[in-house]
CSV table of C-alpha atoms in Angstrom, one decimal:
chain,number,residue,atom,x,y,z
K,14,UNK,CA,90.6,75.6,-3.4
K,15,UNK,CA,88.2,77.2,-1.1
K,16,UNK,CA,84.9,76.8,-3.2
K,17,UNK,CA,82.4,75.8,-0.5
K,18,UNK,CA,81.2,72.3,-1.1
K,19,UNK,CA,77.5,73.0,-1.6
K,20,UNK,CA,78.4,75.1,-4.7
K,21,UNK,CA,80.5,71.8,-6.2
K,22,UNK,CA,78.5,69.6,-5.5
K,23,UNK,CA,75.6,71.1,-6.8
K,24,UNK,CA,77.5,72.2,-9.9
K,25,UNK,CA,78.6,68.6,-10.7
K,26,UNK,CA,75.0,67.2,-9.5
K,27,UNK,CA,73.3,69.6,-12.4
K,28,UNK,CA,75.4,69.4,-14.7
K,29,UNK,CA,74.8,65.0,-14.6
K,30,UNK,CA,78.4,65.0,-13.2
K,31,UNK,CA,80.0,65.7,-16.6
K,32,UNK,CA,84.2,65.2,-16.7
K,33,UNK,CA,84.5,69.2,-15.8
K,34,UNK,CA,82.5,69.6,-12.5
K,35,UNK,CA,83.4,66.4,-11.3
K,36,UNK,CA,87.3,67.7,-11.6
K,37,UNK,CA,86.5,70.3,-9.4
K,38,UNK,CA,84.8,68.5,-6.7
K,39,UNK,CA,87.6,65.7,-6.9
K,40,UNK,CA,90.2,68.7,-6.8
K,41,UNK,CA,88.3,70.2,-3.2
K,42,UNK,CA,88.5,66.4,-2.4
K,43,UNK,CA,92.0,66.0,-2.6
K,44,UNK,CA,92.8,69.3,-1.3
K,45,UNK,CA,90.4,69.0,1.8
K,46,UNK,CA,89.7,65.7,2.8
K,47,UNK,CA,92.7,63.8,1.3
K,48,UNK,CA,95.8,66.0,2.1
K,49,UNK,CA,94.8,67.5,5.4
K,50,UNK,CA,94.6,63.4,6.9
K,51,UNK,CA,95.7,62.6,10.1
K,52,UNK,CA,99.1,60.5,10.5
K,53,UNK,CA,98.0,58.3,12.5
K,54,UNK,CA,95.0,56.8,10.4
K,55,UNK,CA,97.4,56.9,7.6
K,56,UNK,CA,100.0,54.6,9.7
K,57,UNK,CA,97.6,52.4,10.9
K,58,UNK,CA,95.9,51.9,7.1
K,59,UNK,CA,99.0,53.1,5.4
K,60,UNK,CA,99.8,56.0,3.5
K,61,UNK,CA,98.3,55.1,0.0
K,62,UNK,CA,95.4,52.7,1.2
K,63,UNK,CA,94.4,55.5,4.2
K,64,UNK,CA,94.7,58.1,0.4
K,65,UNK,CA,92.3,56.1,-1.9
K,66,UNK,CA,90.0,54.9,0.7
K,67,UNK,CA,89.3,58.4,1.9
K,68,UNK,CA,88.9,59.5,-2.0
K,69,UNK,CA,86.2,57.0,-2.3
K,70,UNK,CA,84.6,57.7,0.8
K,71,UNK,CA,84.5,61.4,0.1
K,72,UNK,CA,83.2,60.9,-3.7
K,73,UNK,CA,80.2,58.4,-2.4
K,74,UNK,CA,79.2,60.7,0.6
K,75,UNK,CA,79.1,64.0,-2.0
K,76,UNK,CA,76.4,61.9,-4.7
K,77,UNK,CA,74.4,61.2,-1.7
K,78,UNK,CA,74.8,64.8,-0.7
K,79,UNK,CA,73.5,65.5,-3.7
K,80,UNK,CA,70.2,63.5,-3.4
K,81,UNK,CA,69.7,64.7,0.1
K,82,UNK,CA,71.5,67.0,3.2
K,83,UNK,CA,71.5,67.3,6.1
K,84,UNK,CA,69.1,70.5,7.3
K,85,UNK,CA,72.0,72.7,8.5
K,86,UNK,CA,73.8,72.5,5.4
K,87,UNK,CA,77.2,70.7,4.6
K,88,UNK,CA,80.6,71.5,4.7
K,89,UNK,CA,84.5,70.8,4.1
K,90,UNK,CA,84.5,69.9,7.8
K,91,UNK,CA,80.8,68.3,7.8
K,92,UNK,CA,82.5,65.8,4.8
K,93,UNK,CA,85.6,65.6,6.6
K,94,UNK,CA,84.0,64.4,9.8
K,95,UNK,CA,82.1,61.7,8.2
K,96,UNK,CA,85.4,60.1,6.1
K,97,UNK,CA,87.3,60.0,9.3
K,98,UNK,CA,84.6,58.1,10.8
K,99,UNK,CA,84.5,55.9,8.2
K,100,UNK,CA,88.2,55.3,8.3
K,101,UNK,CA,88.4,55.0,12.2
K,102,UNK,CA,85.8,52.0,11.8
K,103,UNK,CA,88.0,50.7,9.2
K,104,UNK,CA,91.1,50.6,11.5
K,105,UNK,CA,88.6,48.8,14.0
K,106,UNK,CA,87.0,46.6,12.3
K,107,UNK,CA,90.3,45.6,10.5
K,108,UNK,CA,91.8,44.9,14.1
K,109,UNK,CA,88.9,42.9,15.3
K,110,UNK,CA,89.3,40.8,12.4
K,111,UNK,CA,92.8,40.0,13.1
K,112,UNK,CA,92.3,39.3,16.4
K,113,UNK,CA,89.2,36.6,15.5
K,114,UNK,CA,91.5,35.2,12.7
K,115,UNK,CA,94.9,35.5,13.8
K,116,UNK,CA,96.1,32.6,11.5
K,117,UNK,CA,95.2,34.5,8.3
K,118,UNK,CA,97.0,36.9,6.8
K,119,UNK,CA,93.5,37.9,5.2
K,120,UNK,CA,90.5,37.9,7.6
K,121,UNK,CA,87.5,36.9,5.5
K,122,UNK,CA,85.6,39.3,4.3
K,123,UNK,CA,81.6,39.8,3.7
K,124,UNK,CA,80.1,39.8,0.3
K,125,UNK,CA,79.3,43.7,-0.8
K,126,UNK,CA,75.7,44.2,-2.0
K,127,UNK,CA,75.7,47.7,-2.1
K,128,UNK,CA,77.6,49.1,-4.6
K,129,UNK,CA,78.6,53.0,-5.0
K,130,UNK,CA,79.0,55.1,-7.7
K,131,UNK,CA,82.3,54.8,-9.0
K,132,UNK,CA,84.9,58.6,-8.7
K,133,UNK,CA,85.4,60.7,-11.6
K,134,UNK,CA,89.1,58.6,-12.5
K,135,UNK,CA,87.5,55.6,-12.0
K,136,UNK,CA,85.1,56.2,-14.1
K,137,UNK,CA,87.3,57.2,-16.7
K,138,UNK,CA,89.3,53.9,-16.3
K,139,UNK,CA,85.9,51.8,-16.4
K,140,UNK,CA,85.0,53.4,-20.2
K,141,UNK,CA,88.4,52.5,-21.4
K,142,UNK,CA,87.7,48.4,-20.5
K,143,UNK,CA,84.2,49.4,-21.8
K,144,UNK,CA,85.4,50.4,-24.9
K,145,UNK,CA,87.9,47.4,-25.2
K,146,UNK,CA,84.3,45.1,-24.8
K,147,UNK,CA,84.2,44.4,-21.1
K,148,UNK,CA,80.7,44.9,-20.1
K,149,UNK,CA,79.6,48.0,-18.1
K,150,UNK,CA,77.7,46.5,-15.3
K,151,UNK,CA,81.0,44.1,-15.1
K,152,UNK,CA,83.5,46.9,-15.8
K,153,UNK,CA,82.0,49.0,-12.8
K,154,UNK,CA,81.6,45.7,-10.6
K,155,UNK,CA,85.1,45.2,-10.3
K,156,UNK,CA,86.7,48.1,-10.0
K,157,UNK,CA,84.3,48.9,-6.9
K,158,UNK,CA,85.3,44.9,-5.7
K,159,UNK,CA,89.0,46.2,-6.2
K,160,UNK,CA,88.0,49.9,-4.3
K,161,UNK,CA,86.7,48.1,-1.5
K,162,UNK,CA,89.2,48.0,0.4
K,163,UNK,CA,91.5,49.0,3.0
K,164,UNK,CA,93.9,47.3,2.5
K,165,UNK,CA,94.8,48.4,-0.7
K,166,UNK,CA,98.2,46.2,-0.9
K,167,UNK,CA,98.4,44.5,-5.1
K,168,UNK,CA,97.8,41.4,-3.5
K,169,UNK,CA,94.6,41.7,-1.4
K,170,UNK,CA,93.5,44.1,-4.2
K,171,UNK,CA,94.1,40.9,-6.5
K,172,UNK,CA,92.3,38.2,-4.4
K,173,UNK,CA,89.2,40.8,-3.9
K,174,UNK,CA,89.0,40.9,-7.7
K,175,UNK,CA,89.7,37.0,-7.7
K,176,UNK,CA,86.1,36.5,-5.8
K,177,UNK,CA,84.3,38.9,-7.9
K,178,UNK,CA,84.6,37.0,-11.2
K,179,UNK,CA,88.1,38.0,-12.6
K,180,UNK,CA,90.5,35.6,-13.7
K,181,UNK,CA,93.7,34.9,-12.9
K,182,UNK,CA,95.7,37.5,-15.8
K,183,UNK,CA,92.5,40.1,-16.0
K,184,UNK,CA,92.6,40.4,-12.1
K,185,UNK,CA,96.7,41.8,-12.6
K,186,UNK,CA,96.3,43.8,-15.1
K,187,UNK,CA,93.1,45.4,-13.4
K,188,UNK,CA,95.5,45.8,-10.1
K,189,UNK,CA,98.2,47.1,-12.4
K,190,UNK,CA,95.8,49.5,-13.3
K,191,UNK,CA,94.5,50.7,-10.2
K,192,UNK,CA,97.0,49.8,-7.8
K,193,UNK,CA,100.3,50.0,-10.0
K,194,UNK,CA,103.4,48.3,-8.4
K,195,UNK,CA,107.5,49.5,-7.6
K,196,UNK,CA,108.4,51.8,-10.4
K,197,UNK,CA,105.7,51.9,-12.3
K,198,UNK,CA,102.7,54.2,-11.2
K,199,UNK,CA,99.0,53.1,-11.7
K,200,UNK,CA,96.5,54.8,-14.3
K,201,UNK,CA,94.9,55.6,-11.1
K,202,UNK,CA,97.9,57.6,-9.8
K,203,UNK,CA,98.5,59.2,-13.1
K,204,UNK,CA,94.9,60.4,-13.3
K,205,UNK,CA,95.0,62.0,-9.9
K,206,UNK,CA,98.4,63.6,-10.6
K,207,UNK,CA,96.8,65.4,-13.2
K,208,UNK,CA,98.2,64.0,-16.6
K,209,UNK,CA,95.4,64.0,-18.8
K,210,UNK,CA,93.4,61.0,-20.3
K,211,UNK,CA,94.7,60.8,-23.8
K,212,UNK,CA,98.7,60.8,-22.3
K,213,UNK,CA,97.9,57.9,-19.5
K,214,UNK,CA,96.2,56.0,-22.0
K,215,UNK,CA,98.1,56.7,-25.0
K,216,UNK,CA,100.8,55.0,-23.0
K,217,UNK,CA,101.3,51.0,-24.2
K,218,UNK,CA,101.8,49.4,-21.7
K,219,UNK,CA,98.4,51.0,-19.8
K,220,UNK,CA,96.6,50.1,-23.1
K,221,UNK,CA,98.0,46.5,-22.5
K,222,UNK,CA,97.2,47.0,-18.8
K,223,UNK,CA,93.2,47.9,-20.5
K,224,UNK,CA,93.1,44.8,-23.0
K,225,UNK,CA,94.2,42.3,-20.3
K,226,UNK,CA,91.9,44.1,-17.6
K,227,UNK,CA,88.9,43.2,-20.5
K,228,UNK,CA,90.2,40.2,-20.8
K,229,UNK,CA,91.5,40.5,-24.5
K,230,UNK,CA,94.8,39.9,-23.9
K,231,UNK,CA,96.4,36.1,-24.1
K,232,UNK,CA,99.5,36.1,-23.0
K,233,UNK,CA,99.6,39.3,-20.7
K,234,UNK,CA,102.6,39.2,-18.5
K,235,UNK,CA,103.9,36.2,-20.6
K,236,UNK,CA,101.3,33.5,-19.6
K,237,UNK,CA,98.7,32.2,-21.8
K,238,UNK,CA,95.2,32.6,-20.1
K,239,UNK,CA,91.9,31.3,-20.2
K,240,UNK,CA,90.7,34.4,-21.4
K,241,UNK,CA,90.6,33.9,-24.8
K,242,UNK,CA,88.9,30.9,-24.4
K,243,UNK,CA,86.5,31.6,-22.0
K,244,UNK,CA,84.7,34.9,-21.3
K,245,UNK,CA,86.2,36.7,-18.3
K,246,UNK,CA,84.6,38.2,-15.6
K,247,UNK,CA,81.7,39.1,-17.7
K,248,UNK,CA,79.4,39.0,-14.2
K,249,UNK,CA,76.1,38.1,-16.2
K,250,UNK,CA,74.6,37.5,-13.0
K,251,UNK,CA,75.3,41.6,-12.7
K,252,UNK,CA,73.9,42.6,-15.3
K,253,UNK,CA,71.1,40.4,-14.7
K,254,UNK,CA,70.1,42.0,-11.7
């Protein structure tokens, strides 16, 4: 893809970032930004987390692109500059915190206030738990608690959607979803492969995944859950604000 950024981003901008656009910018993304990463930020954060973090960084940076640039323009290279930043501070940051909490496998981490608009797959998983009647402000909230990573391992995935609101069964199946586990690829994954929405969620066991991520399902991965009793992560404080 060598469609300069401007033009995509300004395509997907005026067109109110419908499914189509959006593909191509996430396309140049991938191509660009993702692919072309160095090894050594991928050994230090991982190969997948250094892969999803840089996706996100790349999709916020290109909606505020859209809202305002830089005088001299943007480019591949302008975009790719600013998400290897990013990811270098990760790496530090995440090595400071080990060092000032070196009996904790997780360092504790500061709540998020800001939250970013979600990438085009993301999206697209956030309407399907919308559809299945978890809230949209709450849908939204935790995938971008679950996004904020690195690292981007099931488990710390898990707790990060643990301290945003989700209970115990909803915070798997939303890590199943997004994060996936041996053998068995995430929607996530599938999306950015390529296969199309109706085939990744035509499949049953991601519409389980979907259900138990709204928090519909009772005995998702065998267990009974306080889910049916109680509303899940619903984060009426979120859509309160």
């Amino acid at each position: 893809m060598d469609v300069e950024l401007e033009v995509l981003i300004t395509e997907a901008a005026r067109s109110e970032w419908a499914p189509e656009p959006s593909r191509h910018l996430a396309e140049g993304i991938e191509t660009h930004i993702v692919g072309p990463l160095s090894s050594r930020l991928k050994a230090a954060l991982g190969h997948d987390e250094a892969s999803q973090l840089a996706r996100v960084i790349a999709w916020e940076r290109c909606r505020e692109l859209a809202v305002s640039r830089p005088a001299a323009g943007v480019s591949w290279g302008y975009l790719a500059n600013l998400v290897r930043w990013r990811l270098m501070d990760a790496v530090r940051s995440d090595l400071l915190r080990r060092q000032r909490h070196p009996l904790t496998h997780e360092p504790p981490e500061l709540e998020v206030t800001h939250r970013s608009p979600l990438g085009p797959h993301l999206e697209r998983i956030a309407a399907e738990l919308e559809r299945e009647g978890l809230p949209a402000p709450a849908a939204r909230s935790l995938i971008q608690a679950a996004s904020d990573g690195p690292p981007f391992y099931r488990s710390t995935v898990i707790m990060r959607l643990r301290r945003a609101g989700a209970r115990g069964a909803q915070a798997e199946a939303l890590a199943w979803l997004l994060r996936g586990g041996p053998g068995r690829p995430s929607a996530l994954a599938r999306l950015a492969q390529g296969q199309t929405p109706a085939v990744v969620f035509g499949d049953p066991v991601v519409r389980r995944w979907i259900r138990a991520g709204a928090g519909r399902d009772l005995r998702f991965f065998g267990r009974r859950s306080l889910l049916g009793h109680r509303p899940a992560a619903r984060l009426d404080r979120v859509s309160a604000a």
